[in-house]
JSON list of C-alpha atoms in Angstrom, two decimals:
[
{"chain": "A", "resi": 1, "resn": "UNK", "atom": "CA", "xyz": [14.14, 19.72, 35.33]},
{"chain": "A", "resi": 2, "resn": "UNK", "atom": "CA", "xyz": [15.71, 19.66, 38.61]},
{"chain": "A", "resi": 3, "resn": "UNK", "atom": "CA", "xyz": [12.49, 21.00, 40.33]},
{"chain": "A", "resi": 4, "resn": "UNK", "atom": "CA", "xyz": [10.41, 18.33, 38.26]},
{"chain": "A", "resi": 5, "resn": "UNK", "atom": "CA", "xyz": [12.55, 15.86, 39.76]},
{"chain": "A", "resi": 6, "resn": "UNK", "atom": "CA", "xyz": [12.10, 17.17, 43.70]},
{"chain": "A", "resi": 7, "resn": "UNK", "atom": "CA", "xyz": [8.52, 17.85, 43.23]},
{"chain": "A", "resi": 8, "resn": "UNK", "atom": "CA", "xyz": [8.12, 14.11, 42.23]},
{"chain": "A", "resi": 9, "resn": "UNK", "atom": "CA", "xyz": [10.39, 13.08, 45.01]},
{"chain": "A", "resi": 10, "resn": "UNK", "atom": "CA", "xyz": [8.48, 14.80, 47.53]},
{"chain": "A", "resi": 11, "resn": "UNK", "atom": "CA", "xyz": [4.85, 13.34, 46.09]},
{"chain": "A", "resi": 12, "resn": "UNK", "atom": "CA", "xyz": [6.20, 9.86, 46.25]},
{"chain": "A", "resi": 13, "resn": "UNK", "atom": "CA", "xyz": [8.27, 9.97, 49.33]},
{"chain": "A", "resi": 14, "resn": "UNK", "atom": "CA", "xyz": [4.89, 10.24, 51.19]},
{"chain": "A", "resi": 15, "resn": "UNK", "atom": "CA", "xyz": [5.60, 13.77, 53.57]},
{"chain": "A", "resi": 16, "resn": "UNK", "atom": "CA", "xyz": [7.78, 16.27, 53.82]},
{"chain": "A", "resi": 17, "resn": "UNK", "atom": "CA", "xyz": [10.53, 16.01, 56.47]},
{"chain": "A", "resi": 18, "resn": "UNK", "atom": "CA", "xyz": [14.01, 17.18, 56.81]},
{"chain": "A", "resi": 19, "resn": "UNK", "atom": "CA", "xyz": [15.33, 13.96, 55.59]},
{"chain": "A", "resi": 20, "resn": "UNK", "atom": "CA", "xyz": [13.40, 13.22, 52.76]},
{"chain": "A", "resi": 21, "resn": "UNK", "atom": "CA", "xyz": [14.24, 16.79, 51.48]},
{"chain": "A", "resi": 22, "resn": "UNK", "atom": "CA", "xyz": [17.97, 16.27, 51.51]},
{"chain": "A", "resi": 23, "resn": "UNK", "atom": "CA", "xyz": [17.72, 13.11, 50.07]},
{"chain": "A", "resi": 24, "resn": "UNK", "atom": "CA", "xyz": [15.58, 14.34, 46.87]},
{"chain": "A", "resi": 25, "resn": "UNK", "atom": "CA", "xyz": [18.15, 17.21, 46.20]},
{"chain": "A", "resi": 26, "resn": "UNK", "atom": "CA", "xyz": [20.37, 14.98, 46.25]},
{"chain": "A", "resi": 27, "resn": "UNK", "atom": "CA", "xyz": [18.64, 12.81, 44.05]},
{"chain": "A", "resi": 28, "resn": "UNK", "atom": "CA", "xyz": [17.29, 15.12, 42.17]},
{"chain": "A", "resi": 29, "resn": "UNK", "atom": "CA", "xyz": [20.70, 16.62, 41.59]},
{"chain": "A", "resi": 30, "resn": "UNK", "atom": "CA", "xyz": [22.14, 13.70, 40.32]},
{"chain": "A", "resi": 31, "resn": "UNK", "atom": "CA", "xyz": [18.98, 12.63, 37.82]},
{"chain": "A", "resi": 32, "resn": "UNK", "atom": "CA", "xyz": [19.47, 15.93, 36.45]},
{"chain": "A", "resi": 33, "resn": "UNK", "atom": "CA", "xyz": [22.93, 15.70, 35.92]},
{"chain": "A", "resi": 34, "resn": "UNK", "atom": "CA", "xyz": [22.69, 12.30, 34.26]},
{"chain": "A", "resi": 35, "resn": "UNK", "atom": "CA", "xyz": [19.77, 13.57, 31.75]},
{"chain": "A", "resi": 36, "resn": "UNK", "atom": "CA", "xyz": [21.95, 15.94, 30.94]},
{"chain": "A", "resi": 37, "resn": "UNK", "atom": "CA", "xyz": [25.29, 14.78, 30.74]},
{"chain": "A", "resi": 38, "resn": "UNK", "atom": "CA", "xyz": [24.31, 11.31, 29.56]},
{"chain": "A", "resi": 39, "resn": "UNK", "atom": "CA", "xyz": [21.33, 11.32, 27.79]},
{"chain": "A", "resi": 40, "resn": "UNK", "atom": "CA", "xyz": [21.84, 14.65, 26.39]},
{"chain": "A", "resi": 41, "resn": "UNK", "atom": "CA", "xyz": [18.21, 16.36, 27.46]},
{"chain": "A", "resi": 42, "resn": "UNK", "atom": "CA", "xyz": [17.94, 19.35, 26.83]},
{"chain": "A", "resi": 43, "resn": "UNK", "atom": "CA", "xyz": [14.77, 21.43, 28.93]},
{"chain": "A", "resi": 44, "resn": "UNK", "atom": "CA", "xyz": [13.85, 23.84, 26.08]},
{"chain": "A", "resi": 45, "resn": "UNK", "atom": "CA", "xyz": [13.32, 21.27, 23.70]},
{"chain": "A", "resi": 46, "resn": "UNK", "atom": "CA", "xyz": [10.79, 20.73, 25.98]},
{"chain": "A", "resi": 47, "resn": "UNK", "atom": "CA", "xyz": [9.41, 23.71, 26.93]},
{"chain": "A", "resi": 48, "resn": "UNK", "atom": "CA", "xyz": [10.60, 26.68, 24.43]},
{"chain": "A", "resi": 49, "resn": "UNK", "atom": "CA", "xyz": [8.15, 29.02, 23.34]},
{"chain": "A", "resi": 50, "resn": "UNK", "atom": "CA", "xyz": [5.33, 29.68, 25.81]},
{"chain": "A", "resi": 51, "resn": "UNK", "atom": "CA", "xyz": [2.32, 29.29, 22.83]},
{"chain": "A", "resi": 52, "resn": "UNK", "atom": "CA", "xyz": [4.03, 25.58, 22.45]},
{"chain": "A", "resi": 53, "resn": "UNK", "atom": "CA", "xyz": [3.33, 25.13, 26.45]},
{"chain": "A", "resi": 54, "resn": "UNK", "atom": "CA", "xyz": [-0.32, 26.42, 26.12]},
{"chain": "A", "resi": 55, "resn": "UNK", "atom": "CA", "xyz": [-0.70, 23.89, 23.66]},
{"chain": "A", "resi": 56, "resn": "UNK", "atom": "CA", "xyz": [0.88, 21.02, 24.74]},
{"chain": "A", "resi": 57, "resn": "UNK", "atom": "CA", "xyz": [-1.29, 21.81, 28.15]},
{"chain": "A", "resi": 58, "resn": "UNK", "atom": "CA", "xyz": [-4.32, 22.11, 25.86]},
{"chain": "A", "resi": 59, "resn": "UNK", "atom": "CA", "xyz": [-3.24, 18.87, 23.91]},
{"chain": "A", "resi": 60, "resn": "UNK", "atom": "CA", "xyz": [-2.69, 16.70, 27.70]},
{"chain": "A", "resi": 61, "resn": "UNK", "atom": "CA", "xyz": [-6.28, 17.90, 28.78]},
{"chain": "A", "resi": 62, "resn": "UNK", "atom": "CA", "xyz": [-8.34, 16.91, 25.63]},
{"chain": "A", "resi": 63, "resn": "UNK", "atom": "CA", "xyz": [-6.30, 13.60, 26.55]},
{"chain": "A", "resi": 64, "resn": "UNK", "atom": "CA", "xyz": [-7.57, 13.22, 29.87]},
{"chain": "A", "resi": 65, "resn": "UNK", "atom": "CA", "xyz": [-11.32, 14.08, 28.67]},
{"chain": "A", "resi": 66, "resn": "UNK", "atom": "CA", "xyz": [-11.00, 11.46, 25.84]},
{"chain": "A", "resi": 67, "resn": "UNK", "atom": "CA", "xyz": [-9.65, 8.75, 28.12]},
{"chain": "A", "resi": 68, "resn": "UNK", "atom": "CA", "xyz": [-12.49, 9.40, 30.52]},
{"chain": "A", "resi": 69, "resn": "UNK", "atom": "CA", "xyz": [-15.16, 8.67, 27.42]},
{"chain": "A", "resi": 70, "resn": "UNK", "atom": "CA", "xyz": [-13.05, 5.96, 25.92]},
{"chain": "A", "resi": 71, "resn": "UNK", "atom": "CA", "xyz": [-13.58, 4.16, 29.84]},
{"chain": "A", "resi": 72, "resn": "UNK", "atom": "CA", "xyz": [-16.75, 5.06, 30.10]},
{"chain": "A", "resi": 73, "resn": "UNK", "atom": "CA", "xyz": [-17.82, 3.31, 26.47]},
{"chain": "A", "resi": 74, "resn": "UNK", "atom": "CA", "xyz": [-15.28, 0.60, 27.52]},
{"chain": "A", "resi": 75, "resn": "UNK", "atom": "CA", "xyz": [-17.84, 0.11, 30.43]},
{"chain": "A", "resi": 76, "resn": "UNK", "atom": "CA", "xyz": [-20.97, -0.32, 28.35]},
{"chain": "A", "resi": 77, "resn": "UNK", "atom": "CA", "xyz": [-19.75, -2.44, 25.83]},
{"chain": "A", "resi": 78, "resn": "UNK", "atom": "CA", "xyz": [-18.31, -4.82, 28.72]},
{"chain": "A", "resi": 79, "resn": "UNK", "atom": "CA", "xyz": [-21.33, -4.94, 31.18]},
{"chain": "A", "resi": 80, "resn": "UNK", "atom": "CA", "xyz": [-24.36, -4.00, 28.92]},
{"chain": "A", "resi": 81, "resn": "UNK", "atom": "CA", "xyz": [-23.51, -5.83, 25.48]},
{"chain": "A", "resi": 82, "resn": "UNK", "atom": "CA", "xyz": [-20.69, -8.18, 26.39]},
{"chain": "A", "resi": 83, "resn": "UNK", "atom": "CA", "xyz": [-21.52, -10.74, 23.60]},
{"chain": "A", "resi": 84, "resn": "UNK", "atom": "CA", "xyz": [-21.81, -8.30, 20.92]},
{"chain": "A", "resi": 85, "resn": "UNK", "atom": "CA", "xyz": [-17.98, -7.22, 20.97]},
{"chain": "A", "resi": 86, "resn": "UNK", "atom": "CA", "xyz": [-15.96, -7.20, 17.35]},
{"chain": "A", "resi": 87, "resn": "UNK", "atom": "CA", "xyz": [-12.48, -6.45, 17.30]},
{"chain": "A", "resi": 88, "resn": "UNK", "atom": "CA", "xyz": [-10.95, -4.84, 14.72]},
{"chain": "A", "resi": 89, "resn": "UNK", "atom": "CA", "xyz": [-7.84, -3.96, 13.57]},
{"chain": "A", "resi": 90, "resn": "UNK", "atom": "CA", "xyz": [-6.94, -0.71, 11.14]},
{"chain": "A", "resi": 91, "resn": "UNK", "atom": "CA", "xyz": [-4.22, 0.46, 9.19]},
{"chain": "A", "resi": 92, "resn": "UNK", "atom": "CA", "xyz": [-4.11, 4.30, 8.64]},
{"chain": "A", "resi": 93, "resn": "UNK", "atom": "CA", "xyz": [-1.52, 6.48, 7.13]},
{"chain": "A", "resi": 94, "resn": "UNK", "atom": "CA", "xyz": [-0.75, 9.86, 9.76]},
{"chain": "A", "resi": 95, "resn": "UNK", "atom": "CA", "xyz": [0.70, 12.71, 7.89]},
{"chain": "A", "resi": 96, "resn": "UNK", "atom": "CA", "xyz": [2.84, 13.85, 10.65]},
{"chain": "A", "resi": 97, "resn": "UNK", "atom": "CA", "xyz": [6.83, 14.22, 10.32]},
{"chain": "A", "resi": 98, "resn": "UNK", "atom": "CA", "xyz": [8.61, 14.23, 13.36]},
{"chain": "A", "resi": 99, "resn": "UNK", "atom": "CA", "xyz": [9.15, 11.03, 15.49]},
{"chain": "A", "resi": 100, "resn": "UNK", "atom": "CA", "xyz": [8.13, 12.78, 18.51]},
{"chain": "A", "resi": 101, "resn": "UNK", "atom": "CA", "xyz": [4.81, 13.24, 17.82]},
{"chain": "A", "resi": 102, "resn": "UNK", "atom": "CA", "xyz": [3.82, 10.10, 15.77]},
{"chain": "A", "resi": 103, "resn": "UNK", "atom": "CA", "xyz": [4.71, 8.89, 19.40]},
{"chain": "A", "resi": 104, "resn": "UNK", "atom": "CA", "xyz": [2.73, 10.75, 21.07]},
{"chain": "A", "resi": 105, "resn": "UNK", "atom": "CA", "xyz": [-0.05, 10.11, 18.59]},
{"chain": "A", "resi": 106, "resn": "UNK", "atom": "CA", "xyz": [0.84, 6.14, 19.28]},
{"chain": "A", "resi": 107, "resn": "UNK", "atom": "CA", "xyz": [0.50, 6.61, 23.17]},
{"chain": "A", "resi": 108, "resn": "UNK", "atom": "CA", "xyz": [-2.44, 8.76, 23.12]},
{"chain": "A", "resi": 109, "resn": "UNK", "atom": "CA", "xyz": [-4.47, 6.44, 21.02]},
{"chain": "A", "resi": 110, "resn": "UNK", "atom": "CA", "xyz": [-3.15, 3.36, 23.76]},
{"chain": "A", "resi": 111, "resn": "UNK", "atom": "CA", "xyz": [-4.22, 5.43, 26.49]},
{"chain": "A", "resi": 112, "resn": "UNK", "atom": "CA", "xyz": [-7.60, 5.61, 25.60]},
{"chain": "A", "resi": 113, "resn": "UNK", "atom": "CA", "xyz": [-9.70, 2.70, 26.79]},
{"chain": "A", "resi": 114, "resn": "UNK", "atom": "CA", "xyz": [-10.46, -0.02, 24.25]},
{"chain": "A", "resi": 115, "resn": "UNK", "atom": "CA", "xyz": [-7.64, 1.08, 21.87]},
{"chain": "A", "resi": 116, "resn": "UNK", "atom": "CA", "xyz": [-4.01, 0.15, 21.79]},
{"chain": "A", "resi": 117, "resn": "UNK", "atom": "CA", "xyz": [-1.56, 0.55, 18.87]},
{"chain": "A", "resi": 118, "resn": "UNK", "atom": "CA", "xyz": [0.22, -2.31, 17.52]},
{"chain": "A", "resi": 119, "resn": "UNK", "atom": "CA", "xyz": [2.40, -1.51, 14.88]},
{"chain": "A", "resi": 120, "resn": "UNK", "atom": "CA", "xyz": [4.48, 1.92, 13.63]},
{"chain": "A", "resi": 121, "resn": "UNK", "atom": "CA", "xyz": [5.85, 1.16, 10.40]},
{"chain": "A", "resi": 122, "resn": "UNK", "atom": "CA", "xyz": [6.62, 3.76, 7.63]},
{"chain": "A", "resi": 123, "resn": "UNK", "atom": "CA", "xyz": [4.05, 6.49, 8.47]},
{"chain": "A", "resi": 124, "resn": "UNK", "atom": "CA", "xyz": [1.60, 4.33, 9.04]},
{"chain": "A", "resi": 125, "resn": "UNK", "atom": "CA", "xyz": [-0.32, 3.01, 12.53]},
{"chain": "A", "resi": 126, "resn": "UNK", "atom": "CA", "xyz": [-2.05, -0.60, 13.09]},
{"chain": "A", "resi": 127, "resn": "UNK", "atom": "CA", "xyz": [-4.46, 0.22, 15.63]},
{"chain": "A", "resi": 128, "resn": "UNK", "atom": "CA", "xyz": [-6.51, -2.36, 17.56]},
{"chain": "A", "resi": 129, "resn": "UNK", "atom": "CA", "xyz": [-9.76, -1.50, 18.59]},
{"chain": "A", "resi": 130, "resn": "UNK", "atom": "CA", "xyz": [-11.79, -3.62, 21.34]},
{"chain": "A", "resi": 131, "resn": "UNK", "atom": "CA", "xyz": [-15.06, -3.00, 19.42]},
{"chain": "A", "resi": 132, "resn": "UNK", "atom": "CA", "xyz": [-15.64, -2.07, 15.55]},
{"chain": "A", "resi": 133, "resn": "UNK", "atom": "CA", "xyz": [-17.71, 2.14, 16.63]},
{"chain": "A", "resi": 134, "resn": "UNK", "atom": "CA", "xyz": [-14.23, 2.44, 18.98]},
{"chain": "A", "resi": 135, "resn": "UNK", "atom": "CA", "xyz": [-12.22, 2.31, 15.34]},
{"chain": "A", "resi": 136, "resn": "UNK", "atom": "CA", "xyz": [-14.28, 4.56, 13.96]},
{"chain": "A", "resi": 137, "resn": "UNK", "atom": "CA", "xyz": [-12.59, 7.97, 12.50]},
{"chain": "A", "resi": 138, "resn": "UNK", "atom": "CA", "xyz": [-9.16, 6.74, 14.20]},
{"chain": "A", "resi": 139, "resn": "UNK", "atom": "CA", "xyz": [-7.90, 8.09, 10.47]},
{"chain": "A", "resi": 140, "resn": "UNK", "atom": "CA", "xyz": [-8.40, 11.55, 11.90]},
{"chain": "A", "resi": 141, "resn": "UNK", "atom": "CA", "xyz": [-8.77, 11.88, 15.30]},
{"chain": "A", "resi": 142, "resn": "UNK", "atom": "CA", "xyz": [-9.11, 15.31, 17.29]},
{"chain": "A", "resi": 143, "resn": "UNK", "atom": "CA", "xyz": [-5.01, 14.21, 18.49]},
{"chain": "A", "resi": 144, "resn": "UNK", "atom": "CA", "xyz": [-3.73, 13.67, 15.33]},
{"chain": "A", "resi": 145, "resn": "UNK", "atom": "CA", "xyz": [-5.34, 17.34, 14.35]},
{"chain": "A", "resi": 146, "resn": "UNK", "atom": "CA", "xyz": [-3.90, 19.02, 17.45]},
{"chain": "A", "resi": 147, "resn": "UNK", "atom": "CA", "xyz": [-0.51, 17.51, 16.81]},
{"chain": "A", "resi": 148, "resn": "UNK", "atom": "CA", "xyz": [-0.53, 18.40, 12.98]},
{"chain": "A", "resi": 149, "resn": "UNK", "atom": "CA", "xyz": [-1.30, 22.05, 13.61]},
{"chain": "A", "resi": 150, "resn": "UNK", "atom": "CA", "xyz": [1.65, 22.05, 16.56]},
{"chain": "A", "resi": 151, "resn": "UNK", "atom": "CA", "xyz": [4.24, 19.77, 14.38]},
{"chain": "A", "resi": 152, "resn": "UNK", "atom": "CA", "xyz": [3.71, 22.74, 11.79]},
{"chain": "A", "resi": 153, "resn": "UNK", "atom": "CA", "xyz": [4.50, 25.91, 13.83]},
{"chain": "A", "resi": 154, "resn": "UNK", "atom": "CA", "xyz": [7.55, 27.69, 13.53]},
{"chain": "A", "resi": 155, "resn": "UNK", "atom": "CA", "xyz": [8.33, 26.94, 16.84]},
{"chain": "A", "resi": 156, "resn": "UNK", "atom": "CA", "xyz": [8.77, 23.79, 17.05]},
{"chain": "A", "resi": 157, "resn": "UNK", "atom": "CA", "xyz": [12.52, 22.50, 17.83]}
]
């Protein structure tokens, strides 16, 4: 955690110098100390077993390739058929457990263009969708697979 912490440091402090080192271990000391003596973090419930890294890396890419369509459909409904937008707004039941990752579930489906998600209540998601083919098969989207399939390894915390 406390290298997560420098290497972020470093990227926003804009260069590498003497100074700003000392000042992100320093920082970066005391963030780490305060996630863990505060918020109670914990990194290997995190991390843990290397098969959950591979696919948490696997799940973050698929992300990045969906939000890229999602923007890219976002773009042709705007500029090539702006009058023929229909919002719509759906109610589906996820069948995963944990907290955790009916949030993650709930932020992936915001991050994609032309979705965000409303409402969490009882196992259940109200997504809204920018245009009617964008809420299509939201019941059972390639995320809520991939988080099923990890949520149900042994592995898991």
């Amino acid at each position: 955690m406390f290298l997560l912490f420098f290497l972020l440091w470093l990227l926003l402090s804009g260069g590498v110098s003497l100074h700003a080192c000392l000042w992100g271990l320093a920082v970066s000391a005391l963030l780490t100390w305060f996630c863990r003596r505060v918020l109670g973090y914990d990194w290997r419930i995190f991390c843990g077993h290397p098969a959950r890294i591979w696919a948490l890396i696997r799940y973050f890419a698929h992300l990045v390739a969906e939000m890229l369509k999602a923007g890219l459909m976002v773009m042709k409904i705007i500029y090539v058929h702006p009058k023929k937008i229909t919002p719509k707004l759906v109610w589906f039941r996820t069948p995963l457990q944990t907290d955790r990752h009916k949030a993650m579930l709930s932020d992936s489906i915001t991050l994609t263009a032309g979705t965000i998600t409303v409402r969490s209540q009882d196992g259940r998601l109200l997504v809204h969708a920018l245009d009617a083919p964008l809420a299509e098969g939201i019941e059972d989207t390639a995320f809520q697979q991939q988080l099923e399939k990890m949520e149900g390894t042994q592995w898991r915390r």
